[in-house]
CSV table of C-alpha atoms in Angstrom, one decimal:
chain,number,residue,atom,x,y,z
Q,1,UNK,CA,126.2,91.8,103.7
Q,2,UNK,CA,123.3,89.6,105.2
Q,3,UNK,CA,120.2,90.4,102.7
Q,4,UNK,CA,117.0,89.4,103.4
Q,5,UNK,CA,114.0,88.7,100.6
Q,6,UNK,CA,110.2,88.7,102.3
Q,7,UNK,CA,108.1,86.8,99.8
Q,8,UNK,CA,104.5,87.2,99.1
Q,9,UNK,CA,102.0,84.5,97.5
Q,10,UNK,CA,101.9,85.2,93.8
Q,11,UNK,CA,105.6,87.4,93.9
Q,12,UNK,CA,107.0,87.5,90.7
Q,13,UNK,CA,109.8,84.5,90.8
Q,14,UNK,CA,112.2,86.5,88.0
Q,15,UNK,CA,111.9,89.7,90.9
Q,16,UNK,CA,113.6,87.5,93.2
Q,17,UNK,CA,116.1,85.2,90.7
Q,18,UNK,CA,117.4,88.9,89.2
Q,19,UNK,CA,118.7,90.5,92.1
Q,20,UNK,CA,120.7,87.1,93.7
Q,21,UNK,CA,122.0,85.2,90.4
Q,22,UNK,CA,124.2,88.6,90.4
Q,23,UNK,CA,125.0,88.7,94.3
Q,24,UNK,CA,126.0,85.0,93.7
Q,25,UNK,CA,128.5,85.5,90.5
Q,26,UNK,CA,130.2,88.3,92.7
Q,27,UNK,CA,130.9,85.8,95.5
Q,28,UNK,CA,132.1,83.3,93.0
Q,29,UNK,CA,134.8,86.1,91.6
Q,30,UNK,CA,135.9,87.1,94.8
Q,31,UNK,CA,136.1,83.4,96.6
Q,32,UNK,CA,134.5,84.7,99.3
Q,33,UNK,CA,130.6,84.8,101.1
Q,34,UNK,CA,130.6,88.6,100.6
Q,35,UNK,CA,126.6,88.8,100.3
Q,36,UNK,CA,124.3,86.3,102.1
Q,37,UNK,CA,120.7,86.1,101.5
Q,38,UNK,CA,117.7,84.4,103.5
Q,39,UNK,CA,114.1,83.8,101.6
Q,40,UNK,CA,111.6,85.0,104.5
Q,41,UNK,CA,107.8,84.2,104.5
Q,42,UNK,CA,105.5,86.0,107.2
Q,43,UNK,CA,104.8,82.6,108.7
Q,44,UNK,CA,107.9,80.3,107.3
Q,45,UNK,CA,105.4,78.6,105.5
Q,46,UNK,CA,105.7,77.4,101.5
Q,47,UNK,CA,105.3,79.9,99.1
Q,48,UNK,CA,104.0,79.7,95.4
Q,49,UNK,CA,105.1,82.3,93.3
Q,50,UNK,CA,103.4,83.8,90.0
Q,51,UNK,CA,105.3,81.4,88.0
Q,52,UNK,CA,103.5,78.6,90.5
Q,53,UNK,CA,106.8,77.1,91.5
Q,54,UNK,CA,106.6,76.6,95.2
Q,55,UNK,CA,109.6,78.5,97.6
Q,56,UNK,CA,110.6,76.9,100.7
Q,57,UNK,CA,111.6,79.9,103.3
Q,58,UNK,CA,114.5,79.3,105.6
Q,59,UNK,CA,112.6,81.9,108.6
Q,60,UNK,CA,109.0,83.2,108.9
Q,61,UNK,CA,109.7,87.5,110.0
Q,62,UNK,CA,109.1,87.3,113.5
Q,63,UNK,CA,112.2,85.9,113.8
Q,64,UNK,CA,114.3,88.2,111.5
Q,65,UNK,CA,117.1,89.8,112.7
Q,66,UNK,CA,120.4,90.6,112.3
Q,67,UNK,CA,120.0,91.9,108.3
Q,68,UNK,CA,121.8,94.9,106.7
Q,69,UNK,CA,118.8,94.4,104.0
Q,70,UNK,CA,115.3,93.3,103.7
Q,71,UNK,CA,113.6,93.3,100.3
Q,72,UNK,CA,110.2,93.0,100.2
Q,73,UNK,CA,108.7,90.8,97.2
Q,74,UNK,CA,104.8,90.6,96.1
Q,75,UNK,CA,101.9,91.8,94.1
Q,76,UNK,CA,99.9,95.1,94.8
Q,77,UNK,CA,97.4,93.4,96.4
Q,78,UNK,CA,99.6,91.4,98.8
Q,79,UNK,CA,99.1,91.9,102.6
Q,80,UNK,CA,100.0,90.1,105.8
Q,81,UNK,CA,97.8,87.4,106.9
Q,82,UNK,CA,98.1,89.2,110.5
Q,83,UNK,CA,98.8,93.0,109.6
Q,84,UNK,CA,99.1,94.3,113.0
Q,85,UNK,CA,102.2,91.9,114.0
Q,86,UNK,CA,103.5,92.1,110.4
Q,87,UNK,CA,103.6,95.7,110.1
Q,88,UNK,CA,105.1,96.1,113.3
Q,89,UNK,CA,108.3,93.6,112.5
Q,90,UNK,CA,109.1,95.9,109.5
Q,91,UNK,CA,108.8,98.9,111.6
Q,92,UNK,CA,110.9,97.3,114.3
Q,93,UNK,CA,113.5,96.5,111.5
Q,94,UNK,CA,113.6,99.5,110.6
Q,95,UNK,CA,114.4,101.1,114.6
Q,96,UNK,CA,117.3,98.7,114.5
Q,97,UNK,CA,119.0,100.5,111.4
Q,98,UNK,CA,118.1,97.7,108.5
Q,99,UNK,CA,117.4,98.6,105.2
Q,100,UNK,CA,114.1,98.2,103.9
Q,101,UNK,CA,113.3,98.1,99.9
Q,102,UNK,CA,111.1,96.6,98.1
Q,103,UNK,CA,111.3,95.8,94.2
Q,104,UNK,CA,108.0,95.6,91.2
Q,105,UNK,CA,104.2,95.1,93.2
Q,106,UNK,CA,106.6,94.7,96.3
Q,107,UNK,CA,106.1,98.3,97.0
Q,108,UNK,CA,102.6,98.6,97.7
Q,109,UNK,CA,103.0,95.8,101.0
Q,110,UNK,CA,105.7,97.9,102.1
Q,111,UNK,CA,104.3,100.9,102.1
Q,112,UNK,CA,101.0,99.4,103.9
Q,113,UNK,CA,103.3,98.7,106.5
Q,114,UNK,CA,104.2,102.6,106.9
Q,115,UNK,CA,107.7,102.5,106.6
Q,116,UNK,CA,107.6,105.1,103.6
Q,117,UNK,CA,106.4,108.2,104.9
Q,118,UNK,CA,108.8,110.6,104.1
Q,119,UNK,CA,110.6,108.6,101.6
Q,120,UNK,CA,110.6,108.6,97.6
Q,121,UNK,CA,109.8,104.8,95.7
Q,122,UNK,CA,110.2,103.3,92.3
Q,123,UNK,CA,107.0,102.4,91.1
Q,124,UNK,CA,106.6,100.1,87.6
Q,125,UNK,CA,105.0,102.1,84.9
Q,126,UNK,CA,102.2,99.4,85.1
Q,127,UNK,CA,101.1,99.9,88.7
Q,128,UNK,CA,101.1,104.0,88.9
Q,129,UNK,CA,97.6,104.6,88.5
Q,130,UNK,CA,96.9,102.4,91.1
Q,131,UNK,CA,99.6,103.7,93.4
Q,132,UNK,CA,98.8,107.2,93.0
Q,133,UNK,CA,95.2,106.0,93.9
Q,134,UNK,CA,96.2,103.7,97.1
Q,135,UNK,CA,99.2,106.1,98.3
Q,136,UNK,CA,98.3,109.9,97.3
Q,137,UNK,CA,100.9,111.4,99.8
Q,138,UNK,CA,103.3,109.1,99.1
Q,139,UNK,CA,106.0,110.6,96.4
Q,140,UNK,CA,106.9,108.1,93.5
Q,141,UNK,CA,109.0,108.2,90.6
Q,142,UNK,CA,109.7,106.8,87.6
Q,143,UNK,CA,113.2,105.9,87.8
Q,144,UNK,CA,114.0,102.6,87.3
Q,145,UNK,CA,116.0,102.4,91.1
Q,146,UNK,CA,115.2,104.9,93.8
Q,147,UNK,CA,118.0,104.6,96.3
Q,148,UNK,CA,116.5,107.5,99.1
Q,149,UNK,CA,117.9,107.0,102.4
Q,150,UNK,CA,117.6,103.9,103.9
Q,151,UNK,CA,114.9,102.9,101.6
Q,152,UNK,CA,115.9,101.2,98.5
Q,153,UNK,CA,113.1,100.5,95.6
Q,154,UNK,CA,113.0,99.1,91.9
Q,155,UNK,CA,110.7,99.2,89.7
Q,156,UNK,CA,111.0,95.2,88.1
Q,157,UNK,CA,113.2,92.3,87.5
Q,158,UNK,CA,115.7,94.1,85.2
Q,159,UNK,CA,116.3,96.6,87.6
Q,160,UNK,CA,116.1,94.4,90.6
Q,161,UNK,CA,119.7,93.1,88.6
Q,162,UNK,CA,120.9,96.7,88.3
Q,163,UNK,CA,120.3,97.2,92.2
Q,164,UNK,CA,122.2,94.1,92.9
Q,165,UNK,CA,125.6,95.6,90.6
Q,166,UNK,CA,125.3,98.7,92.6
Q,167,UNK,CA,125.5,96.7,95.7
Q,168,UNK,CA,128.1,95.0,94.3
Q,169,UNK,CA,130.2,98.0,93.0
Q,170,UNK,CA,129.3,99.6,96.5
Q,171,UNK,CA,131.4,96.7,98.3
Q,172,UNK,CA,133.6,95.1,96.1
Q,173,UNK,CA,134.4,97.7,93.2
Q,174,UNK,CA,133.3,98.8,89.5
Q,175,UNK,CA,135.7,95.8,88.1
Q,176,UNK,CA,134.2,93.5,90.0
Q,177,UNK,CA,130.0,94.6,89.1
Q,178,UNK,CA,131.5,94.9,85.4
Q,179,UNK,CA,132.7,91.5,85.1
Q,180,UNK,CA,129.3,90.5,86.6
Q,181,UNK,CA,127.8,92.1,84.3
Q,182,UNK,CA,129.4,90.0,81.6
Q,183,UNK,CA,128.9,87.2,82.6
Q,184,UNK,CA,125.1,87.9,82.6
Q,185,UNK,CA,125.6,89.8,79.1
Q,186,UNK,CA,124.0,92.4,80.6
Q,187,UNK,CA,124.5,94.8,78.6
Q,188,UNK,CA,123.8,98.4,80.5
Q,189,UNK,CA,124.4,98.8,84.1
Q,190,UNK,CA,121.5,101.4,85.2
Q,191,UNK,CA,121.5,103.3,88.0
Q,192,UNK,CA,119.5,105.8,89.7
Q,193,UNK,CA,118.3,108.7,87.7
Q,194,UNK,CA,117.3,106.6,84.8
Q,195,UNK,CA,114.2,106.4,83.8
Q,196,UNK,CA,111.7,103.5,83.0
Q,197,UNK,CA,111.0,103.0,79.5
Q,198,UNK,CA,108.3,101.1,78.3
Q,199,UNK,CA,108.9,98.8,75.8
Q,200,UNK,CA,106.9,99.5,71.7
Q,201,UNK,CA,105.5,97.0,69.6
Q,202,UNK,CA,107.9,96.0,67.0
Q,203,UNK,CA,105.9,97.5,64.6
Q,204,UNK,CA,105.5,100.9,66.5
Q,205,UNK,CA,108.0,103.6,65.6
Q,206,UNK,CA,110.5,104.1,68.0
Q,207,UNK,CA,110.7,107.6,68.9
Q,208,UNK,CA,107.8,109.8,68.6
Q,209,UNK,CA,108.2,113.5,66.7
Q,210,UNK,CA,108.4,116.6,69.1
Q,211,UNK,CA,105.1,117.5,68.4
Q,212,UNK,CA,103.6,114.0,69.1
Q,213,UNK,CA,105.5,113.5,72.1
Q,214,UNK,CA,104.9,117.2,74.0
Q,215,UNK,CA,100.9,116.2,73.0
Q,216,UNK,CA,101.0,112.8,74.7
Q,217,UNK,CA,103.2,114.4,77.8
Q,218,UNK,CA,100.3,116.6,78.0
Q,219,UNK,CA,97.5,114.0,77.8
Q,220,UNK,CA,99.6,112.0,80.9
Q,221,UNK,CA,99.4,115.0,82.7
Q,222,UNK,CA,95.6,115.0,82.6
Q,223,UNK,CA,93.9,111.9,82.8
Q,224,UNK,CA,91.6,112.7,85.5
Q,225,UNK,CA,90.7,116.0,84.3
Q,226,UNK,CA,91.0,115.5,80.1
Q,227,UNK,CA,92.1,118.0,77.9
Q,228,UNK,CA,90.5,119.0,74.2
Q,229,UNK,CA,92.8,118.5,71.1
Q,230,UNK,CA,92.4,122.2,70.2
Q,231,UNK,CA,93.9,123.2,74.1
Q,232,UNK,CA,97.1,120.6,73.3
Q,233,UNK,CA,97.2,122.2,69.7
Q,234,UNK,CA,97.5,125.8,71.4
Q,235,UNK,CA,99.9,124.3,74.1
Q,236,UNK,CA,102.5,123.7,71.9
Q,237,UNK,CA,101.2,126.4,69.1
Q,238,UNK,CA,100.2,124.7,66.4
Q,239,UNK,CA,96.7,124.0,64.6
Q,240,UNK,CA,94.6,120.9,65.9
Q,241,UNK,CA,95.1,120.1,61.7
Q,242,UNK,CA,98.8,119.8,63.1
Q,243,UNK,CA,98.2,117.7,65.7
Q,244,UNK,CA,95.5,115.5,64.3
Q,245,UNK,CA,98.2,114.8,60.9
Q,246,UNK,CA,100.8,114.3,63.2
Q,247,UNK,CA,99.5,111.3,65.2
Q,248,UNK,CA,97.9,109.6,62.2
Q,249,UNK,CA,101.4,109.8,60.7
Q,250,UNK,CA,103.3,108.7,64.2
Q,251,UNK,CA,101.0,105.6,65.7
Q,252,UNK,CA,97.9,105.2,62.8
Q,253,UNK,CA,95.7,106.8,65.2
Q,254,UNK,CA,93.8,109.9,66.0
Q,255,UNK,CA,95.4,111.8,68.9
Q,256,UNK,CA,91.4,111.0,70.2
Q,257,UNK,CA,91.7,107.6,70.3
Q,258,UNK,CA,94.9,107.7,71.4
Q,259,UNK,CA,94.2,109.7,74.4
Q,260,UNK,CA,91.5,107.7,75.0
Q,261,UNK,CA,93.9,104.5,75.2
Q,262,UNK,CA,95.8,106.4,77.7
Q,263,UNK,CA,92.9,106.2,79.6
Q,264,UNK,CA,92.0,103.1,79.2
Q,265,UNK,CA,95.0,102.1,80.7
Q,266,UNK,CA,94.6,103.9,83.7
Q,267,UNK,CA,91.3,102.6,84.4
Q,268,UNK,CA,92.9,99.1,83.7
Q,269,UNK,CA,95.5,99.4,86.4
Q,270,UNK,CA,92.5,100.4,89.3
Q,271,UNK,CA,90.7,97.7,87.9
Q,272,UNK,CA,93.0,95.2,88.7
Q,273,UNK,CA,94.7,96.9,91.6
Q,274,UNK,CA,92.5,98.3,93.2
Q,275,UNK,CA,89.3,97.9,95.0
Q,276,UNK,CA,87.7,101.1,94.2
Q,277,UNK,CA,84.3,100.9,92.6
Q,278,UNK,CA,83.4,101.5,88.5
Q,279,UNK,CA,82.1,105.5,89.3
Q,280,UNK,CA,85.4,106.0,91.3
Q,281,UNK,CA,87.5,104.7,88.6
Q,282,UNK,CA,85.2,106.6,85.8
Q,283,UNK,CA,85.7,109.7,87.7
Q,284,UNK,CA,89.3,109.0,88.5
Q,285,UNK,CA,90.0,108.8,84.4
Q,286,UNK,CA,88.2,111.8,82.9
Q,287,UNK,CA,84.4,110.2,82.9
Q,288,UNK,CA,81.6,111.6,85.0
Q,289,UNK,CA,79.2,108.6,84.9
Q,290,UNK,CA,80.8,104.7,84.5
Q,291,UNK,CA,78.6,104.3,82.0
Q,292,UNK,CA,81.0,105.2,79.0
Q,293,UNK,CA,83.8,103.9,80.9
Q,294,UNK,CA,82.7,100.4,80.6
Q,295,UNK,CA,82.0,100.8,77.0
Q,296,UNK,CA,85.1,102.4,75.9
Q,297,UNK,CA,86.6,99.5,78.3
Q,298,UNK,CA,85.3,96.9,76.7
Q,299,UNK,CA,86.6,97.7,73.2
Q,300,UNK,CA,89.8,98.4,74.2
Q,301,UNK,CA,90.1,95.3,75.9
Q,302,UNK,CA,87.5,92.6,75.1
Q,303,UNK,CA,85.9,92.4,78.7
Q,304,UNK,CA,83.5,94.2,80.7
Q,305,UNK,CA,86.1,96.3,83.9
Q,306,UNK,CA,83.7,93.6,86.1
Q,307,UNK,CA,84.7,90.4,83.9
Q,308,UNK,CA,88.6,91.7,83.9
Q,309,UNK,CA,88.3,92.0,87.9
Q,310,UNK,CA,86.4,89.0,88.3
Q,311,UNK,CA,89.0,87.2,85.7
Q,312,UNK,CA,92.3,88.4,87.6
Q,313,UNK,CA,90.9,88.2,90.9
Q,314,UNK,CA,90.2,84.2,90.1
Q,315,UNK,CA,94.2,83.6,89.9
Q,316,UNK,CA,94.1,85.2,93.8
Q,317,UNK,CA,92.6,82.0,95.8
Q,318,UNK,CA,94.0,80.6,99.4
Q,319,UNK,CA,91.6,77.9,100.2
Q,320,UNK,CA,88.7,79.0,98.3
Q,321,UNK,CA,88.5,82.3,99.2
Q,322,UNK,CA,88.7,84.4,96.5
Q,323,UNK,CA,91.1,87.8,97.5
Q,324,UNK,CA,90.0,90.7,96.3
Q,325,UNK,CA,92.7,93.5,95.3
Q,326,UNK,CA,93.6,95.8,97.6
């Protein structure tokens, strides 16, 4: 199996180390090159990762071919240097039967490149806001691997690793993926169908009640358009005395202030990931004017929305031009 890995500037290095350390130990088992993988750049040049340690490609794209898999690696605000030509060497991969995936930030390059029409991805917890802003018609999921069709996505490094044992059970067997798996002490093989979980402070509690847990499904459900505590109280028949005891007990806060972190870290992810402007994002979290936004913002997270763009966007440099998400 002859896989391909299209790297970015700034692609998370652990993205790319998960998914072939595994690919690697299964050809060490068997004795034999059963998977091959190439590190591609759009021009062949260096690349730097997020980590900053520099990745020498062995082919620039346009002269990619004969790969069962491409994987493309990067942030959501990665592009092509030359779109049009880049663009159009994924498509053309993807006339000649390879197939195309992306894991993490990866995602939002490949789907620039409008390969994913019709197709489901894996999308990190982290980066939905900003997908579902960037990519409304484009159907995402949760689930930590999205295996639909020829398109193959992950959500992040750990499940870049549980990709690469289902390639491996795929072509060499379950004994052989387990027996990677232990030598990684890896200790759950996830597959498609499971979803991400994001990870609780150690001092958090680690399971929410019923009650807590319908209420905060609810808030998710309604970030742009918010909902009252007494409407979540009636949703799932209680009294907003209920609710309001219930979170204190469950997280220390008010199911207001709560909520209000919810949106907070909405707003953070178009912020970052986005280039849409502070009334956009206001509106796109539950705020009619940006005004409260920025307050709200700025005690949530220290910084003004402007200062955290300005601030992220200064780790984003070739030459010294300064790249603005996108």
């Amino acid at each position: 199996m002859q896989i391909g890995f299209l790297i970015f500037p700034g692609f998370p290095m652990a993205c790319l180390t998960s998914i072939i350390e595994p690919l690697r130990a299964a050809n060490e088992i068997v004795g034999a090159a059963v998977f091959d993988w190439h590190v591609i750049s759009e021009t062949g040049a260096p690349t730097t990762s997020s980590a900053r340690v520099v990745f020498e490609p062995e082919a620039k794209l346009a002269d990619v071919s004969d790969l069962d898999i491409l994987f493309v690696l990067g942030a959501p605000n990665s592009v092509f240097e030359a779109p049009k030509s880049g663009n159009a060497t994924l498509r053309r991969l993807d006339r000649h039967g390879v197939v195309l995936g992306a894991i993490s930030g990866g995602v939002f390059p490949l789907v620039r490149a409008g390969v994913m029409t019709g197709y489901r991805c894996s999308v990190h917890w982290c980066y939905e806001a900003a997908f579902r802003s960037a990519f409304p018609d484009i159907e995402m999921t949760d689930d930590v691997i999205s295996m639909n069709g020829r398109r193959y996505t992950v959500s992040g490094a750990a499940s870049a690793f549980d990709l690469a044992l289902r390639l491996i059970e795929d072509r060499l067997g379950a004994d052989v993926a387990y027996e990677v798996a232990c030598w990684f002490q890896h200790a759950t093989m996830r597959g498609e169908g499971v979803q991400q979980r994001i990870p609780m402070r150690p001092s958090a509690a680690p399971d929410l009640p019923n009650l807590v847990a319908d209420a905060v499904a609810l808030f998710a459900e309604h970030i742009e358009h918010p909902i009252s505590v007494a409407e979540v109280a009636r949703a799932v028949d209680v009294t907003p005395r209920q609710v309001e005891r219930a979170f204190k007990r469950a997280t220390g806060q008010s199911p207001t202030h709560y909520y209000r972190g919810m949106r907070m870290k909405a707003a953070r992810q178009l912020v970052l990931y986005s280039k849409q402007n502070m009334q956009s994002i206001a509106q796109a979290v539950g705020y009619t004017s940006a005004t409260p936004l920025i307050a709200h913002y700025r005690v949530a997270f220290g910084v003004s929305p402007q200062e955290d763009r300005k601030q992220i966007n200064s780790f984003r440099v070739q030459g010294n031009v300064p790249l603005p998400p996108a």
